[in-house]
Coordinates of C-alpha atoms in Angstrom, one line a residue:
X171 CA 0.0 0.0 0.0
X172 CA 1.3 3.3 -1.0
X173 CA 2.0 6.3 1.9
X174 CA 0.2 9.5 1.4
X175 CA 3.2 11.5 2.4
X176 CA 6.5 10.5 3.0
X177 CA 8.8 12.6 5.9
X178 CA 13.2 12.4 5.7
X179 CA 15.5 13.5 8.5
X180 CA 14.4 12.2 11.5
X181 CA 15.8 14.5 14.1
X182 CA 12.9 14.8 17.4
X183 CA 10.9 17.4 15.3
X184 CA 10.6 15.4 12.1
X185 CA 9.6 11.9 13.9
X186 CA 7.0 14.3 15.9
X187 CA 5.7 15.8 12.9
X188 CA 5.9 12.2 10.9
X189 CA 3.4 10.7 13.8
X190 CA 1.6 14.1 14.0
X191 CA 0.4 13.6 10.7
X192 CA -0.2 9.9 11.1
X193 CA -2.2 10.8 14.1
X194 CA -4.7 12.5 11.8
X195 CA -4.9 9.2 9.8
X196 CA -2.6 9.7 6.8
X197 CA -0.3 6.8 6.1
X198 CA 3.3 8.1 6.2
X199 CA 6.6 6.6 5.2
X200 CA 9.5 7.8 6.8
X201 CA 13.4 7.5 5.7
X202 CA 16.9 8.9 7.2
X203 CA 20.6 8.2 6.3
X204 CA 20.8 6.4 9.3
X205 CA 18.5 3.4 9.7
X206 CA 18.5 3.4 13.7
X207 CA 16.3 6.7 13.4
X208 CA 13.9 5.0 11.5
X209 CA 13.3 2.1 13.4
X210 CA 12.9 4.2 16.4
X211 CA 9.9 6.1 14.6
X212 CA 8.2 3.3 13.5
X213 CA 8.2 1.6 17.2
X214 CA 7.1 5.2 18.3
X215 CA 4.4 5.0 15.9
X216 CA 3.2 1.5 17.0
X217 CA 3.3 2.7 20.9
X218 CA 1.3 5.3 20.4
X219 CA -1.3 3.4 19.1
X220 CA -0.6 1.5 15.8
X221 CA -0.3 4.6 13.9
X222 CA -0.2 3.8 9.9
X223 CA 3.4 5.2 9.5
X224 CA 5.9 3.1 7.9
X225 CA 9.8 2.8 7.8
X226 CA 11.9 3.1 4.6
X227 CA 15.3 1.0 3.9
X228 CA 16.9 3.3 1.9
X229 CA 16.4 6.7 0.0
X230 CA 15.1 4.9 -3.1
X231 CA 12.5 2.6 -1.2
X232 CA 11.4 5.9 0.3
X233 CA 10.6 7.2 -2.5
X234 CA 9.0 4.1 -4.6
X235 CA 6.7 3.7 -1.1
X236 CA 4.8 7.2 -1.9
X237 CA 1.7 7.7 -3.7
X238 CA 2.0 9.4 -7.2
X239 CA 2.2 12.4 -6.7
X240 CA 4.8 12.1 -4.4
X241 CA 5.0 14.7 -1.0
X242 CA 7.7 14.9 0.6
X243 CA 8.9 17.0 3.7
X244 CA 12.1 16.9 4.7
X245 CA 13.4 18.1 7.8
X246 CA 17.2 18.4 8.0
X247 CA 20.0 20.9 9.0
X248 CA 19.6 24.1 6.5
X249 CA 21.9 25.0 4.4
X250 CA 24.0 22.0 2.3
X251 CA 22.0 19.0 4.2
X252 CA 19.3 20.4 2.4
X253 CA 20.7 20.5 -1.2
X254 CA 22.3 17.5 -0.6
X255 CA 19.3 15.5 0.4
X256 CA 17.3 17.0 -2.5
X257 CA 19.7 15.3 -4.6
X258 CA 19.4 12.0 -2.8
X259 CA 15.2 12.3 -3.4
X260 CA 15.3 13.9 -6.9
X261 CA 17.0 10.4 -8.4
X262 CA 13.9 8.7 -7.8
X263 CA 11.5 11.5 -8.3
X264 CA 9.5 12.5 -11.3
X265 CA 7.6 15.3 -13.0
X266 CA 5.1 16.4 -10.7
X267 CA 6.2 15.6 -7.4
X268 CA 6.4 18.1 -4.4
X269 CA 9.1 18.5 -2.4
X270 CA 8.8 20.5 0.8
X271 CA 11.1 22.0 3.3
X272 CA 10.2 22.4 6.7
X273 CA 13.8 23.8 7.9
X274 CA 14.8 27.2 9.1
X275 CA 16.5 28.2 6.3
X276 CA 17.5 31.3 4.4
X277 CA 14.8 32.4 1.7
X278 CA 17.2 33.1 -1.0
X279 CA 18.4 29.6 -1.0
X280 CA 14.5 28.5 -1.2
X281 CA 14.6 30.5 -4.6
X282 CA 17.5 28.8 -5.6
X283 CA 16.3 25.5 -5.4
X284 CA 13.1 25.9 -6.5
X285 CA 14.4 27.2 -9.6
X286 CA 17.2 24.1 -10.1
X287 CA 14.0 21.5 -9.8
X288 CA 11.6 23.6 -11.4
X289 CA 13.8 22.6 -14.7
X290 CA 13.0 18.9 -13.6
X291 CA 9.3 19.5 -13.3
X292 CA 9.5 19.6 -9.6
X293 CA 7.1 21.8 -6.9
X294 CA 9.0 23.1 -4.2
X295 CA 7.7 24.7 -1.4
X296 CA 9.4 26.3 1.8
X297 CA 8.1 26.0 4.9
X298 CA 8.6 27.5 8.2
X299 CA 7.6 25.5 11.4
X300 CA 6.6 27.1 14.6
X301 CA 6.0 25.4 18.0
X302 CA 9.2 23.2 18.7
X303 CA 9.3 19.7 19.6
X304 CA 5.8 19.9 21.3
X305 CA 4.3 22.0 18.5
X306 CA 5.8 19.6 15.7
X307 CA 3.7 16.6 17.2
X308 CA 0.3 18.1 19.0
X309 CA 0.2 21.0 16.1
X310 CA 2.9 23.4 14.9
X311 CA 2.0 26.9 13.2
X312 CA 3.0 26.3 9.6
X313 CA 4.0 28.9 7.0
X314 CA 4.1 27.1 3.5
X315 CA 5.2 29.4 0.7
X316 CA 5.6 28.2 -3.4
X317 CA 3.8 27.4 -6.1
X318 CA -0.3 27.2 -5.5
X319 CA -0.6 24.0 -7.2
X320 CA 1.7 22.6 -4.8
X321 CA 0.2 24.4 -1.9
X322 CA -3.2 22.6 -3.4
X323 CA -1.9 19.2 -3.2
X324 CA -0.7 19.2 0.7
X325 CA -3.3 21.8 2.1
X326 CA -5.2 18.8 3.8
X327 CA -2.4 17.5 5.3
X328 CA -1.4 20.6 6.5
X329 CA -4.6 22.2 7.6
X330 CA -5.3 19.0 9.8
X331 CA -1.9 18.8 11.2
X332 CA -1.6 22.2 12.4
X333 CA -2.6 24.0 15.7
X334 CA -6.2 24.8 15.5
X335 CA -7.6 28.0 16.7
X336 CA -11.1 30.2 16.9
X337 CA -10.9 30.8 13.3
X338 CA -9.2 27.5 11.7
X339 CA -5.6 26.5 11.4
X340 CA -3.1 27.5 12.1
X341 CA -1.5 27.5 8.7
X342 CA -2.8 28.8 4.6
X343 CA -1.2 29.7 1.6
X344 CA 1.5 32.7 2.8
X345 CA 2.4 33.4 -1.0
X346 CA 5.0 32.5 -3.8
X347 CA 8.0 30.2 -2.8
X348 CA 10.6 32.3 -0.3
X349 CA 7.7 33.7 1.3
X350 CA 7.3 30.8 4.0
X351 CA 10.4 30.9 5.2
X352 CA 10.6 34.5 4.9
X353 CA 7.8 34.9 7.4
X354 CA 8.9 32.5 9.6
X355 CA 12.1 34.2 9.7
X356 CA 11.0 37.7 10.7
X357 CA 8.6 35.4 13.4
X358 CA 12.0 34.4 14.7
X359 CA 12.9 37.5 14.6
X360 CA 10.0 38.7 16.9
X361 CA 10.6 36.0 19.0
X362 CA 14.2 37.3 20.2
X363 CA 12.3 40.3 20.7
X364 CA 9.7 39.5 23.1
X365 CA 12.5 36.9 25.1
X366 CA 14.3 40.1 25.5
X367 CA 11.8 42.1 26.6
X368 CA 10.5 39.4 29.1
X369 CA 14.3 39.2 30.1
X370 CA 14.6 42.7 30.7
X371 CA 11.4 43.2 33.0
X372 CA 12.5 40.1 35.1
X373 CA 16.1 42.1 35.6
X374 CA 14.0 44.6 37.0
X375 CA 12.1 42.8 38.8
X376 CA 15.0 40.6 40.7
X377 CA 17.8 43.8 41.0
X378 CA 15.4 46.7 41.5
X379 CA 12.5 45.4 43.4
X380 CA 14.3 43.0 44.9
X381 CA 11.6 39.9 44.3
X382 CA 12.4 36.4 44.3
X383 CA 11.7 33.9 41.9
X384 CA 8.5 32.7 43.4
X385 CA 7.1 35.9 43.8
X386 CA 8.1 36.6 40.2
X387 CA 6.5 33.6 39.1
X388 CA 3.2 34.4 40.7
X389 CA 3.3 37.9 38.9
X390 CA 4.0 36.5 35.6
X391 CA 1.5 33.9 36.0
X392 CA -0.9 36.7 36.9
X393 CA 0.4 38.8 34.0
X394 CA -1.1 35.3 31.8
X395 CA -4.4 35.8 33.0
X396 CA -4.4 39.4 31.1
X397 CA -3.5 40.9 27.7
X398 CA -0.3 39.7 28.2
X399 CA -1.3 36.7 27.9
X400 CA 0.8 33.9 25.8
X401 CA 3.4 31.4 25.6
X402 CA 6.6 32.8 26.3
X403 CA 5.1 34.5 29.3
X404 CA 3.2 31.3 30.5
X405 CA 6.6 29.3 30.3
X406 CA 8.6 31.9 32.4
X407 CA 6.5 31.6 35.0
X408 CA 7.1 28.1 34.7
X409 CA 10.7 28.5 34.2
X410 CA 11.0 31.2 37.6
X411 CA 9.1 28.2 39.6
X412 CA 10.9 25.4 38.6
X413 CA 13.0 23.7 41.7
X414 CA 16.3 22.7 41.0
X415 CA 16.6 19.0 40.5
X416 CA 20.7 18.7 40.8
X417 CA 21.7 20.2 44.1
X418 CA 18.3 19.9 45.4
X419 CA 18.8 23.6 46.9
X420 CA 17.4 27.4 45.2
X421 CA 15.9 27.2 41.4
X422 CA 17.2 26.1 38.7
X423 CA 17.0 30.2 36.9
X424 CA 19.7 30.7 39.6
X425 CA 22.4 27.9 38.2
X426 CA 21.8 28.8 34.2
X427 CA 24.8 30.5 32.7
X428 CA 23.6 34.2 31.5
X429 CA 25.0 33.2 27.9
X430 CA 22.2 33.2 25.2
X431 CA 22.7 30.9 22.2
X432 CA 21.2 31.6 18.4
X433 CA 20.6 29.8 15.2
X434 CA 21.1 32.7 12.6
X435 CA 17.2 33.6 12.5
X436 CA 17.7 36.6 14.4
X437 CA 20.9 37.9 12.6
X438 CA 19.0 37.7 9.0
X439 CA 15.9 39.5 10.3
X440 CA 18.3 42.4 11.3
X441 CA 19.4 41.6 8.0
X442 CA 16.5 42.5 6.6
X443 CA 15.5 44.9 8.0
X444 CA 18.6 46.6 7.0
X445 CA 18.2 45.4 3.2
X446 CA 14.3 46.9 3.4
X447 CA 15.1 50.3 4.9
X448 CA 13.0 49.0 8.0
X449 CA 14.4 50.2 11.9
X450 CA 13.8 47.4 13.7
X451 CA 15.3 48.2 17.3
X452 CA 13.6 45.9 19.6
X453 CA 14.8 43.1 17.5
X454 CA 18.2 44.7 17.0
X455 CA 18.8 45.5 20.6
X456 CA 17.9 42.1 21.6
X457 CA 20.3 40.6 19.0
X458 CA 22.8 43.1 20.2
X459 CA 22.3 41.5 23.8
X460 CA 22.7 38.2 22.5
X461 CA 26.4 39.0 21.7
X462 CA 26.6 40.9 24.7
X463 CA 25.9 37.8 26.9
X464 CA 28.4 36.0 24.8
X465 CA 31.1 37.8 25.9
X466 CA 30.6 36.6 29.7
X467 CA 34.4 36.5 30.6
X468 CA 35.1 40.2 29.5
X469 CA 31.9 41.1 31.2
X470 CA 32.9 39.5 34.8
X471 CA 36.0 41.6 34.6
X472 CA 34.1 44.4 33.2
X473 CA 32.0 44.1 36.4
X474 CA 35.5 44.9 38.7
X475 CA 36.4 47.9 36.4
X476 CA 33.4 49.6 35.4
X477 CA 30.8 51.4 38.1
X478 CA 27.2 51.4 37.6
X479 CA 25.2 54.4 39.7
X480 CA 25.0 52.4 42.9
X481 CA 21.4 54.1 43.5
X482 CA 19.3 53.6 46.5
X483 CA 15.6 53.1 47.3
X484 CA 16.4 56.7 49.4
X485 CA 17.3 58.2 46.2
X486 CA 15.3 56.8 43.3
X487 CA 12.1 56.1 45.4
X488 CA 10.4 52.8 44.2
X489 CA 7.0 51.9 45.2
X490 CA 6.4 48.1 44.3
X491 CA 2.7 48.1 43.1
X492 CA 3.4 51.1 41.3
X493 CA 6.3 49.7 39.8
X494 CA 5.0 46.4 38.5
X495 CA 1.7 48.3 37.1
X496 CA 4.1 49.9 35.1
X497 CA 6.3 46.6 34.0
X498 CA 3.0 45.4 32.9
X499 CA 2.3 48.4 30.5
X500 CA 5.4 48.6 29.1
X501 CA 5.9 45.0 28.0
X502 CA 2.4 45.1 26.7
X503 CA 3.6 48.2 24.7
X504 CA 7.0 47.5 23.7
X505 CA 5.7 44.2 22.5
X506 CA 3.2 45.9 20.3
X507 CA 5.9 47.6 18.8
X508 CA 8.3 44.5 17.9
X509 CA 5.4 43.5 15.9
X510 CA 5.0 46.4 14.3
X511 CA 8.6 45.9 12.9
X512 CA 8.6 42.4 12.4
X513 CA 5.5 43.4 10.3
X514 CA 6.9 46.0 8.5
X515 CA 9.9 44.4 7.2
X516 CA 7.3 41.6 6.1
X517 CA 5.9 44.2 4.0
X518 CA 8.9 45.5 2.6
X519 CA 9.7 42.4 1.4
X520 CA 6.7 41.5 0.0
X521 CA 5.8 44.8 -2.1
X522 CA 9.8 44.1 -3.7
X523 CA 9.2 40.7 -4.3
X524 CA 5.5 41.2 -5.6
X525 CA 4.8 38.4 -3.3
X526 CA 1.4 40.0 -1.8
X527 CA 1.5 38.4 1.3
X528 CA -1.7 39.2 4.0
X529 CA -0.1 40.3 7.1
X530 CA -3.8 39.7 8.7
X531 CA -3.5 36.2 7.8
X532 CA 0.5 36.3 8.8
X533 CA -1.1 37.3 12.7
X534 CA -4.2 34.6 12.3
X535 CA -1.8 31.9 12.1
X536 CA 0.5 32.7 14.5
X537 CA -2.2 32.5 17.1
X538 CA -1.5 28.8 17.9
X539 CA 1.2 26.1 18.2
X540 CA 3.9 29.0 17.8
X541 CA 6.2 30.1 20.2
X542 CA 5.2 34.3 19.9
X543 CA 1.5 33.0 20.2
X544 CA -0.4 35.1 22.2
X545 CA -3.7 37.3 22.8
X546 CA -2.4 40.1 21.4
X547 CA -2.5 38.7 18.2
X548 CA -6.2 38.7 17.6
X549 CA -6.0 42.5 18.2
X550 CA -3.0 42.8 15.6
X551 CA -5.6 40.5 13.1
X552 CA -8.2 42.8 13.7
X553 CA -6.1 45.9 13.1
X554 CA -4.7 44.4 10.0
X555 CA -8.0 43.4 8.3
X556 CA -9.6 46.5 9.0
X557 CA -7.2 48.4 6.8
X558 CA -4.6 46.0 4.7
X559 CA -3.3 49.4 3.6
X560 CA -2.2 50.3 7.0
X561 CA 1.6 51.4 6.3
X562 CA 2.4 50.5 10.1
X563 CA 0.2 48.6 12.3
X564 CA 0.6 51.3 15.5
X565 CA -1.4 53.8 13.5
X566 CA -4.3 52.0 13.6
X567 CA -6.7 53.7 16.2
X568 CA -7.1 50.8 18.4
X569 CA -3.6 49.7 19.1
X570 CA -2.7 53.5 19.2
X571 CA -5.4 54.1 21.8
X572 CA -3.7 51.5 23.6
X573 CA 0.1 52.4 23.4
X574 CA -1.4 56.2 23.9
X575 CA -2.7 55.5 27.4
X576 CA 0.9 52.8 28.2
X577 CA 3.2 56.1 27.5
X578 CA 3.6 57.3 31.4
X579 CA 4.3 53.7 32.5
X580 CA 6.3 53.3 30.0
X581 CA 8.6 56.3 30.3
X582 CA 8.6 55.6 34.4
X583 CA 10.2 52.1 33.4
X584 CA 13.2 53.5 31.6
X585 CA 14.1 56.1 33.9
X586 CA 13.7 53.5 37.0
X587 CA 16.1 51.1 35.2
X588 CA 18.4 54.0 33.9
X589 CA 18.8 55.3 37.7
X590 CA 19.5 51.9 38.9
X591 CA 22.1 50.9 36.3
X592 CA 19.5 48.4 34.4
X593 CA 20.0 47.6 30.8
X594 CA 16.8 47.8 28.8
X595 CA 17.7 47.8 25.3
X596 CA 14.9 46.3 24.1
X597 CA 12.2 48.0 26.3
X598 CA 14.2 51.5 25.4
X599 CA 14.2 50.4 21.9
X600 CA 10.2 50.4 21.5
X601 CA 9.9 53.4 23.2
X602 CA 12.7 54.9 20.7
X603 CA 10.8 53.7 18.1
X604 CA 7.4 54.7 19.1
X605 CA 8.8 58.4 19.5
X606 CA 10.3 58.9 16.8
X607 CA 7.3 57.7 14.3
X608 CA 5.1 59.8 16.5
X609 CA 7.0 62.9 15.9
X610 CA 6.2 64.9 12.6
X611 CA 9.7 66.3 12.7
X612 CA 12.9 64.8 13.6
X613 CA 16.4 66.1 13.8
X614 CA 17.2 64.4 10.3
X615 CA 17.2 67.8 8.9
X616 CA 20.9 68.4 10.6
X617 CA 21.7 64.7 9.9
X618 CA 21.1 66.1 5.9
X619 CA 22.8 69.1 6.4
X620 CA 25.9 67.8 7.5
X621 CA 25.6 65.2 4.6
X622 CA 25.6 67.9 2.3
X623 CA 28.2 69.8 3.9
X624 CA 30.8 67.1 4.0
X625 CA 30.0 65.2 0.9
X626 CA 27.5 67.9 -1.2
X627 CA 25.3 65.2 -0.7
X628 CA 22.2 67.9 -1.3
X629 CA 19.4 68.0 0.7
X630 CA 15.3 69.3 -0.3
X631 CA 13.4 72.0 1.6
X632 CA 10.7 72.3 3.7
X633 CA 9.3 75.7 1.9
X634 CA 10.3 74.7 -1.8
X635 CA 10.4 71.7 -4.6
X636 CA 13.6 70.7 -5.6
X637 CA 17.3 69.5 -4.2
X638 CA 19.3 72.1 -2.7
X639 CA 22.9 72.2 -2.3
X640 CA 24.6 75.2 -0.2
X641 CA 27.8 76.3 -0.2
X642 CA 28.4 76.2 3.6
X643 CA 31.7 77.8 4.0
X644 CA 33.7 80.0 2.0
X645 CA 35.9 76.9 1.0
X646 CA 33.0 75.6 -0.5
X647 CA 33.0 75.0 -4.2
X648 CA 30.2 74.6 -7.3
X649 CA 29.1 70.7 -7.0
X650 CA 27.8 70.8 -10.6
X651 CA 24.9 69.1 -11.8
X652 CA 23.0 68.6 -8.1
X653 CA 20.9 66.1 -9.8
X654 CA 23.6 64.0 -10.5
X655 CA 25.2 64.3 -6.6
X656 CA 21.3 62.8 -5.4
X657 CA 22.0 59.2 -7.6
X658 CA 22.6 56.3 -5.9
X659 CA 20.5 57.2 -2.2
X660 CA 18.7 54.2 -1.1

């Protein structure tokens, strides 16, 4: 009997998504370089109920097992794993057949390859995966992007395998092939955003207020119950609570190193944003505290040379209700704001590419089985549909009512941290951001000015049409054609 779908690379999240899909009753053949991973899946399968998944000896009789035409998702390391297990597959594939990629991996090379096997007849479709290990196997957010015809042929399979919310699944047709993994990228990217915003309030929490980690738990459990309510929230409070299980003595929090690792996600998002013309600073700050916490042994003898401000309670009163009001307000808003970047750089991309991806539906799927799920996202759905010509979602009058009446908390937070010495990046970073979009003039104008002065770089008025070059000194000469000194500005 033929499989419906077949699944290779059999890491923990591809056997979890190999018997998630056999859990909603399609047969599935799986197949791995090494045969050990295989046989482990298929007794998986038959302990968790006799599920109708199948094991594969080698890359060939994986491929002769599928039903014509064949799907396949592979789940390997990005980068030359992936080409080189295409080429394994493509031996015994024909005309017709869809190949899909479920890794984390870089939407240029997604082009690539789906250019090489569209000359072979081939559908290929990235797709990003959202939910980890769990998500992969109870229902993952999925972000498929490639050729509709494609999409068409493993839409069932997808939309009963992913996370199901109010409104459906958690996954649809995100647009032309890079635009999957494009999306899932920049989710990534929002992702180190909101762990670094969650990071900073907890600093605040333990060296300002003083709080231990069960009372920090308790608030951040709280803090679930309300519009901040989602997953990476719900897991600190987890995390904060969380006994540890070696020495039997304190919390486990207490004994983690404070050095963050990364994948690359994060890096092309800033990336990106960069390569859109897109400020991004949430994201960027928490990538920028990601190498920060890297650096651990130059920061321990950092700590003996360089003095913080020392501040007291006497000085910098702090009342603890007040305080964690405000905490409350300003992760709410600042998380608003990483969105709002996240989504912007979405855009960007998808007007250049012509991809026309639906940033409302981007937020509906996120909703469930991904790590950023949360509440808020229903609101950023709403926002989205209501106008799908907003240029940035904080403009619309709901979520700006809403970051309007967070500003005073918000501002209280960063001056509390600054006086105590307390890095927020990430939470300065929204506010940065949010100011300077609010404000109908900026000091850009001197930025432009010295630009021209330097490097006759020009510059247009505020009272006139036209480019303008001045002759700021004495010592300054005819540029020539201004026109010609404008070429070139991104």
């Amino acid at each position: 009997m033929s499989s419906d779908v077949g699944l290779y690379g059999l890491a923990v999240m591809g056997q979890n998504f190999a018997l998630n899909m056999a859990s909603h009753g399609f047969s599935v053949c799986v197949g791995n370089r090494s045969p050990a991973k295989v046989e482990l899946t298929v007794n998986r399968a038959k302990e968790e109920g006799n599920l109708p998944l199948v094991g594969s000896s080698d890359v060939e009789d994986f491929v002769k097992q599928l039903s014509k035409p064949r799907k396949v998702i592979i789940l390997v390391m990005a980068g030359k794993p992936v080409d080189e297990t295409i080429a394994l597959l493509t031996q015994y594939m024909e005309e017709g057949d869809v190949i899909v990629d479920g890794g984390n991996e870089w939407f240029q090379n997604t082009l690539r390859r789906s250019k090489e096997l569209e000359v072979k007849g081939i559908h290929f479709v990235g797709m990003g995966i959202s939910g980890g290990e769990e998500g992969a196997r109870n229902g993952p957010s999925l972000m498929p992007g490639g050729p509709k015809v494609a999409y068409d042929m493993i839409e069932p399979i997808l939309s009963k395998c992913a996370a199901q919310v109010n409104d459906g699944p958690c996954t649809g047709y995100v647009g032309p092939v890079g635009a999957g993994n494009y999306v899932k990228m920049i989710h990534n990217g929002i992702e180190y955003g909101d762990m670094q915003l969650i990071g900073e309030v907890y600093d605040i929490m333990k060296n300002v207020l003083k709080l231990s980690n069960e009372e920090m738990a308790n608030i951040f459990a709280e803090w679930n119950k309300s519009e901040l309510d989602c997953y990476l929230i719900e897991i600190t409070s987890q995390i904060l609570a969380k006994k540890d299980d070696v020495t039997d003595e304190g919390y486990v929090i207490d004994y983690v190193l404070d050095k963050t690792g990364m994948k690359g996600t994060g890096r092309w998002t800033i990336q990106e944003a960069a390569e859109r013309s897109v400020a991004a600073p949430t994201m960027a700050a928490s990538l920028d505290a990601r190498y920060i916490s890297a650096r651990k042994d130059e920061r321990v003898k950092a700590s003996s040379i360089l003095k913080g401000p020392d501040m007291t309670s006497a000085e910098i009163p702090v009342h603890k209700a007040q305080l964690l009001d405000d905490l409350k307000a300003a992760l709410y808003a600042s998380k608003v704001c990483s969105y709002a970047q996240g989504l912007g750089i979405i855009k960007g991309c998808s007007d250049d590419m012509s991809w026309n991806v639906n940033l409302s539906e981007c937020a509906r799927l996120w909703k469930g089985g991904c790590i950023i799920r949360a509440a808020l996202l229903q609101k950023i759905q709403d926002a989205l549909a209501r106008d799908n010509k907003l240029p940035n979602l904080i403009l619309d009058p709901v979520i700006a009512g809403e970051l309007n009446e967070r500003t005073a908390a918000w501002r209280r937070v960063i001056v509390t941290a600054i006086g105590y010495g307390v890095a927020t990046p990430a939470l300065s970073g929204s506010l940065n951001y949010f100011d300077s979009y609010r404000r109908a003039s900026l000091p850009a104008n001197l930025t432009q000015a010295q630009r021209d002065f330097f490097g006759g770089h020009t510059y247009e008025r505020t009272d006139r049409e036209g480019v303008f070059h001045t002759a700021w000194t004495d010592a300054h000469k005819s540029i020539g054609d201004i026109s010609e000194r404008a070429a070139g500005n991104i």
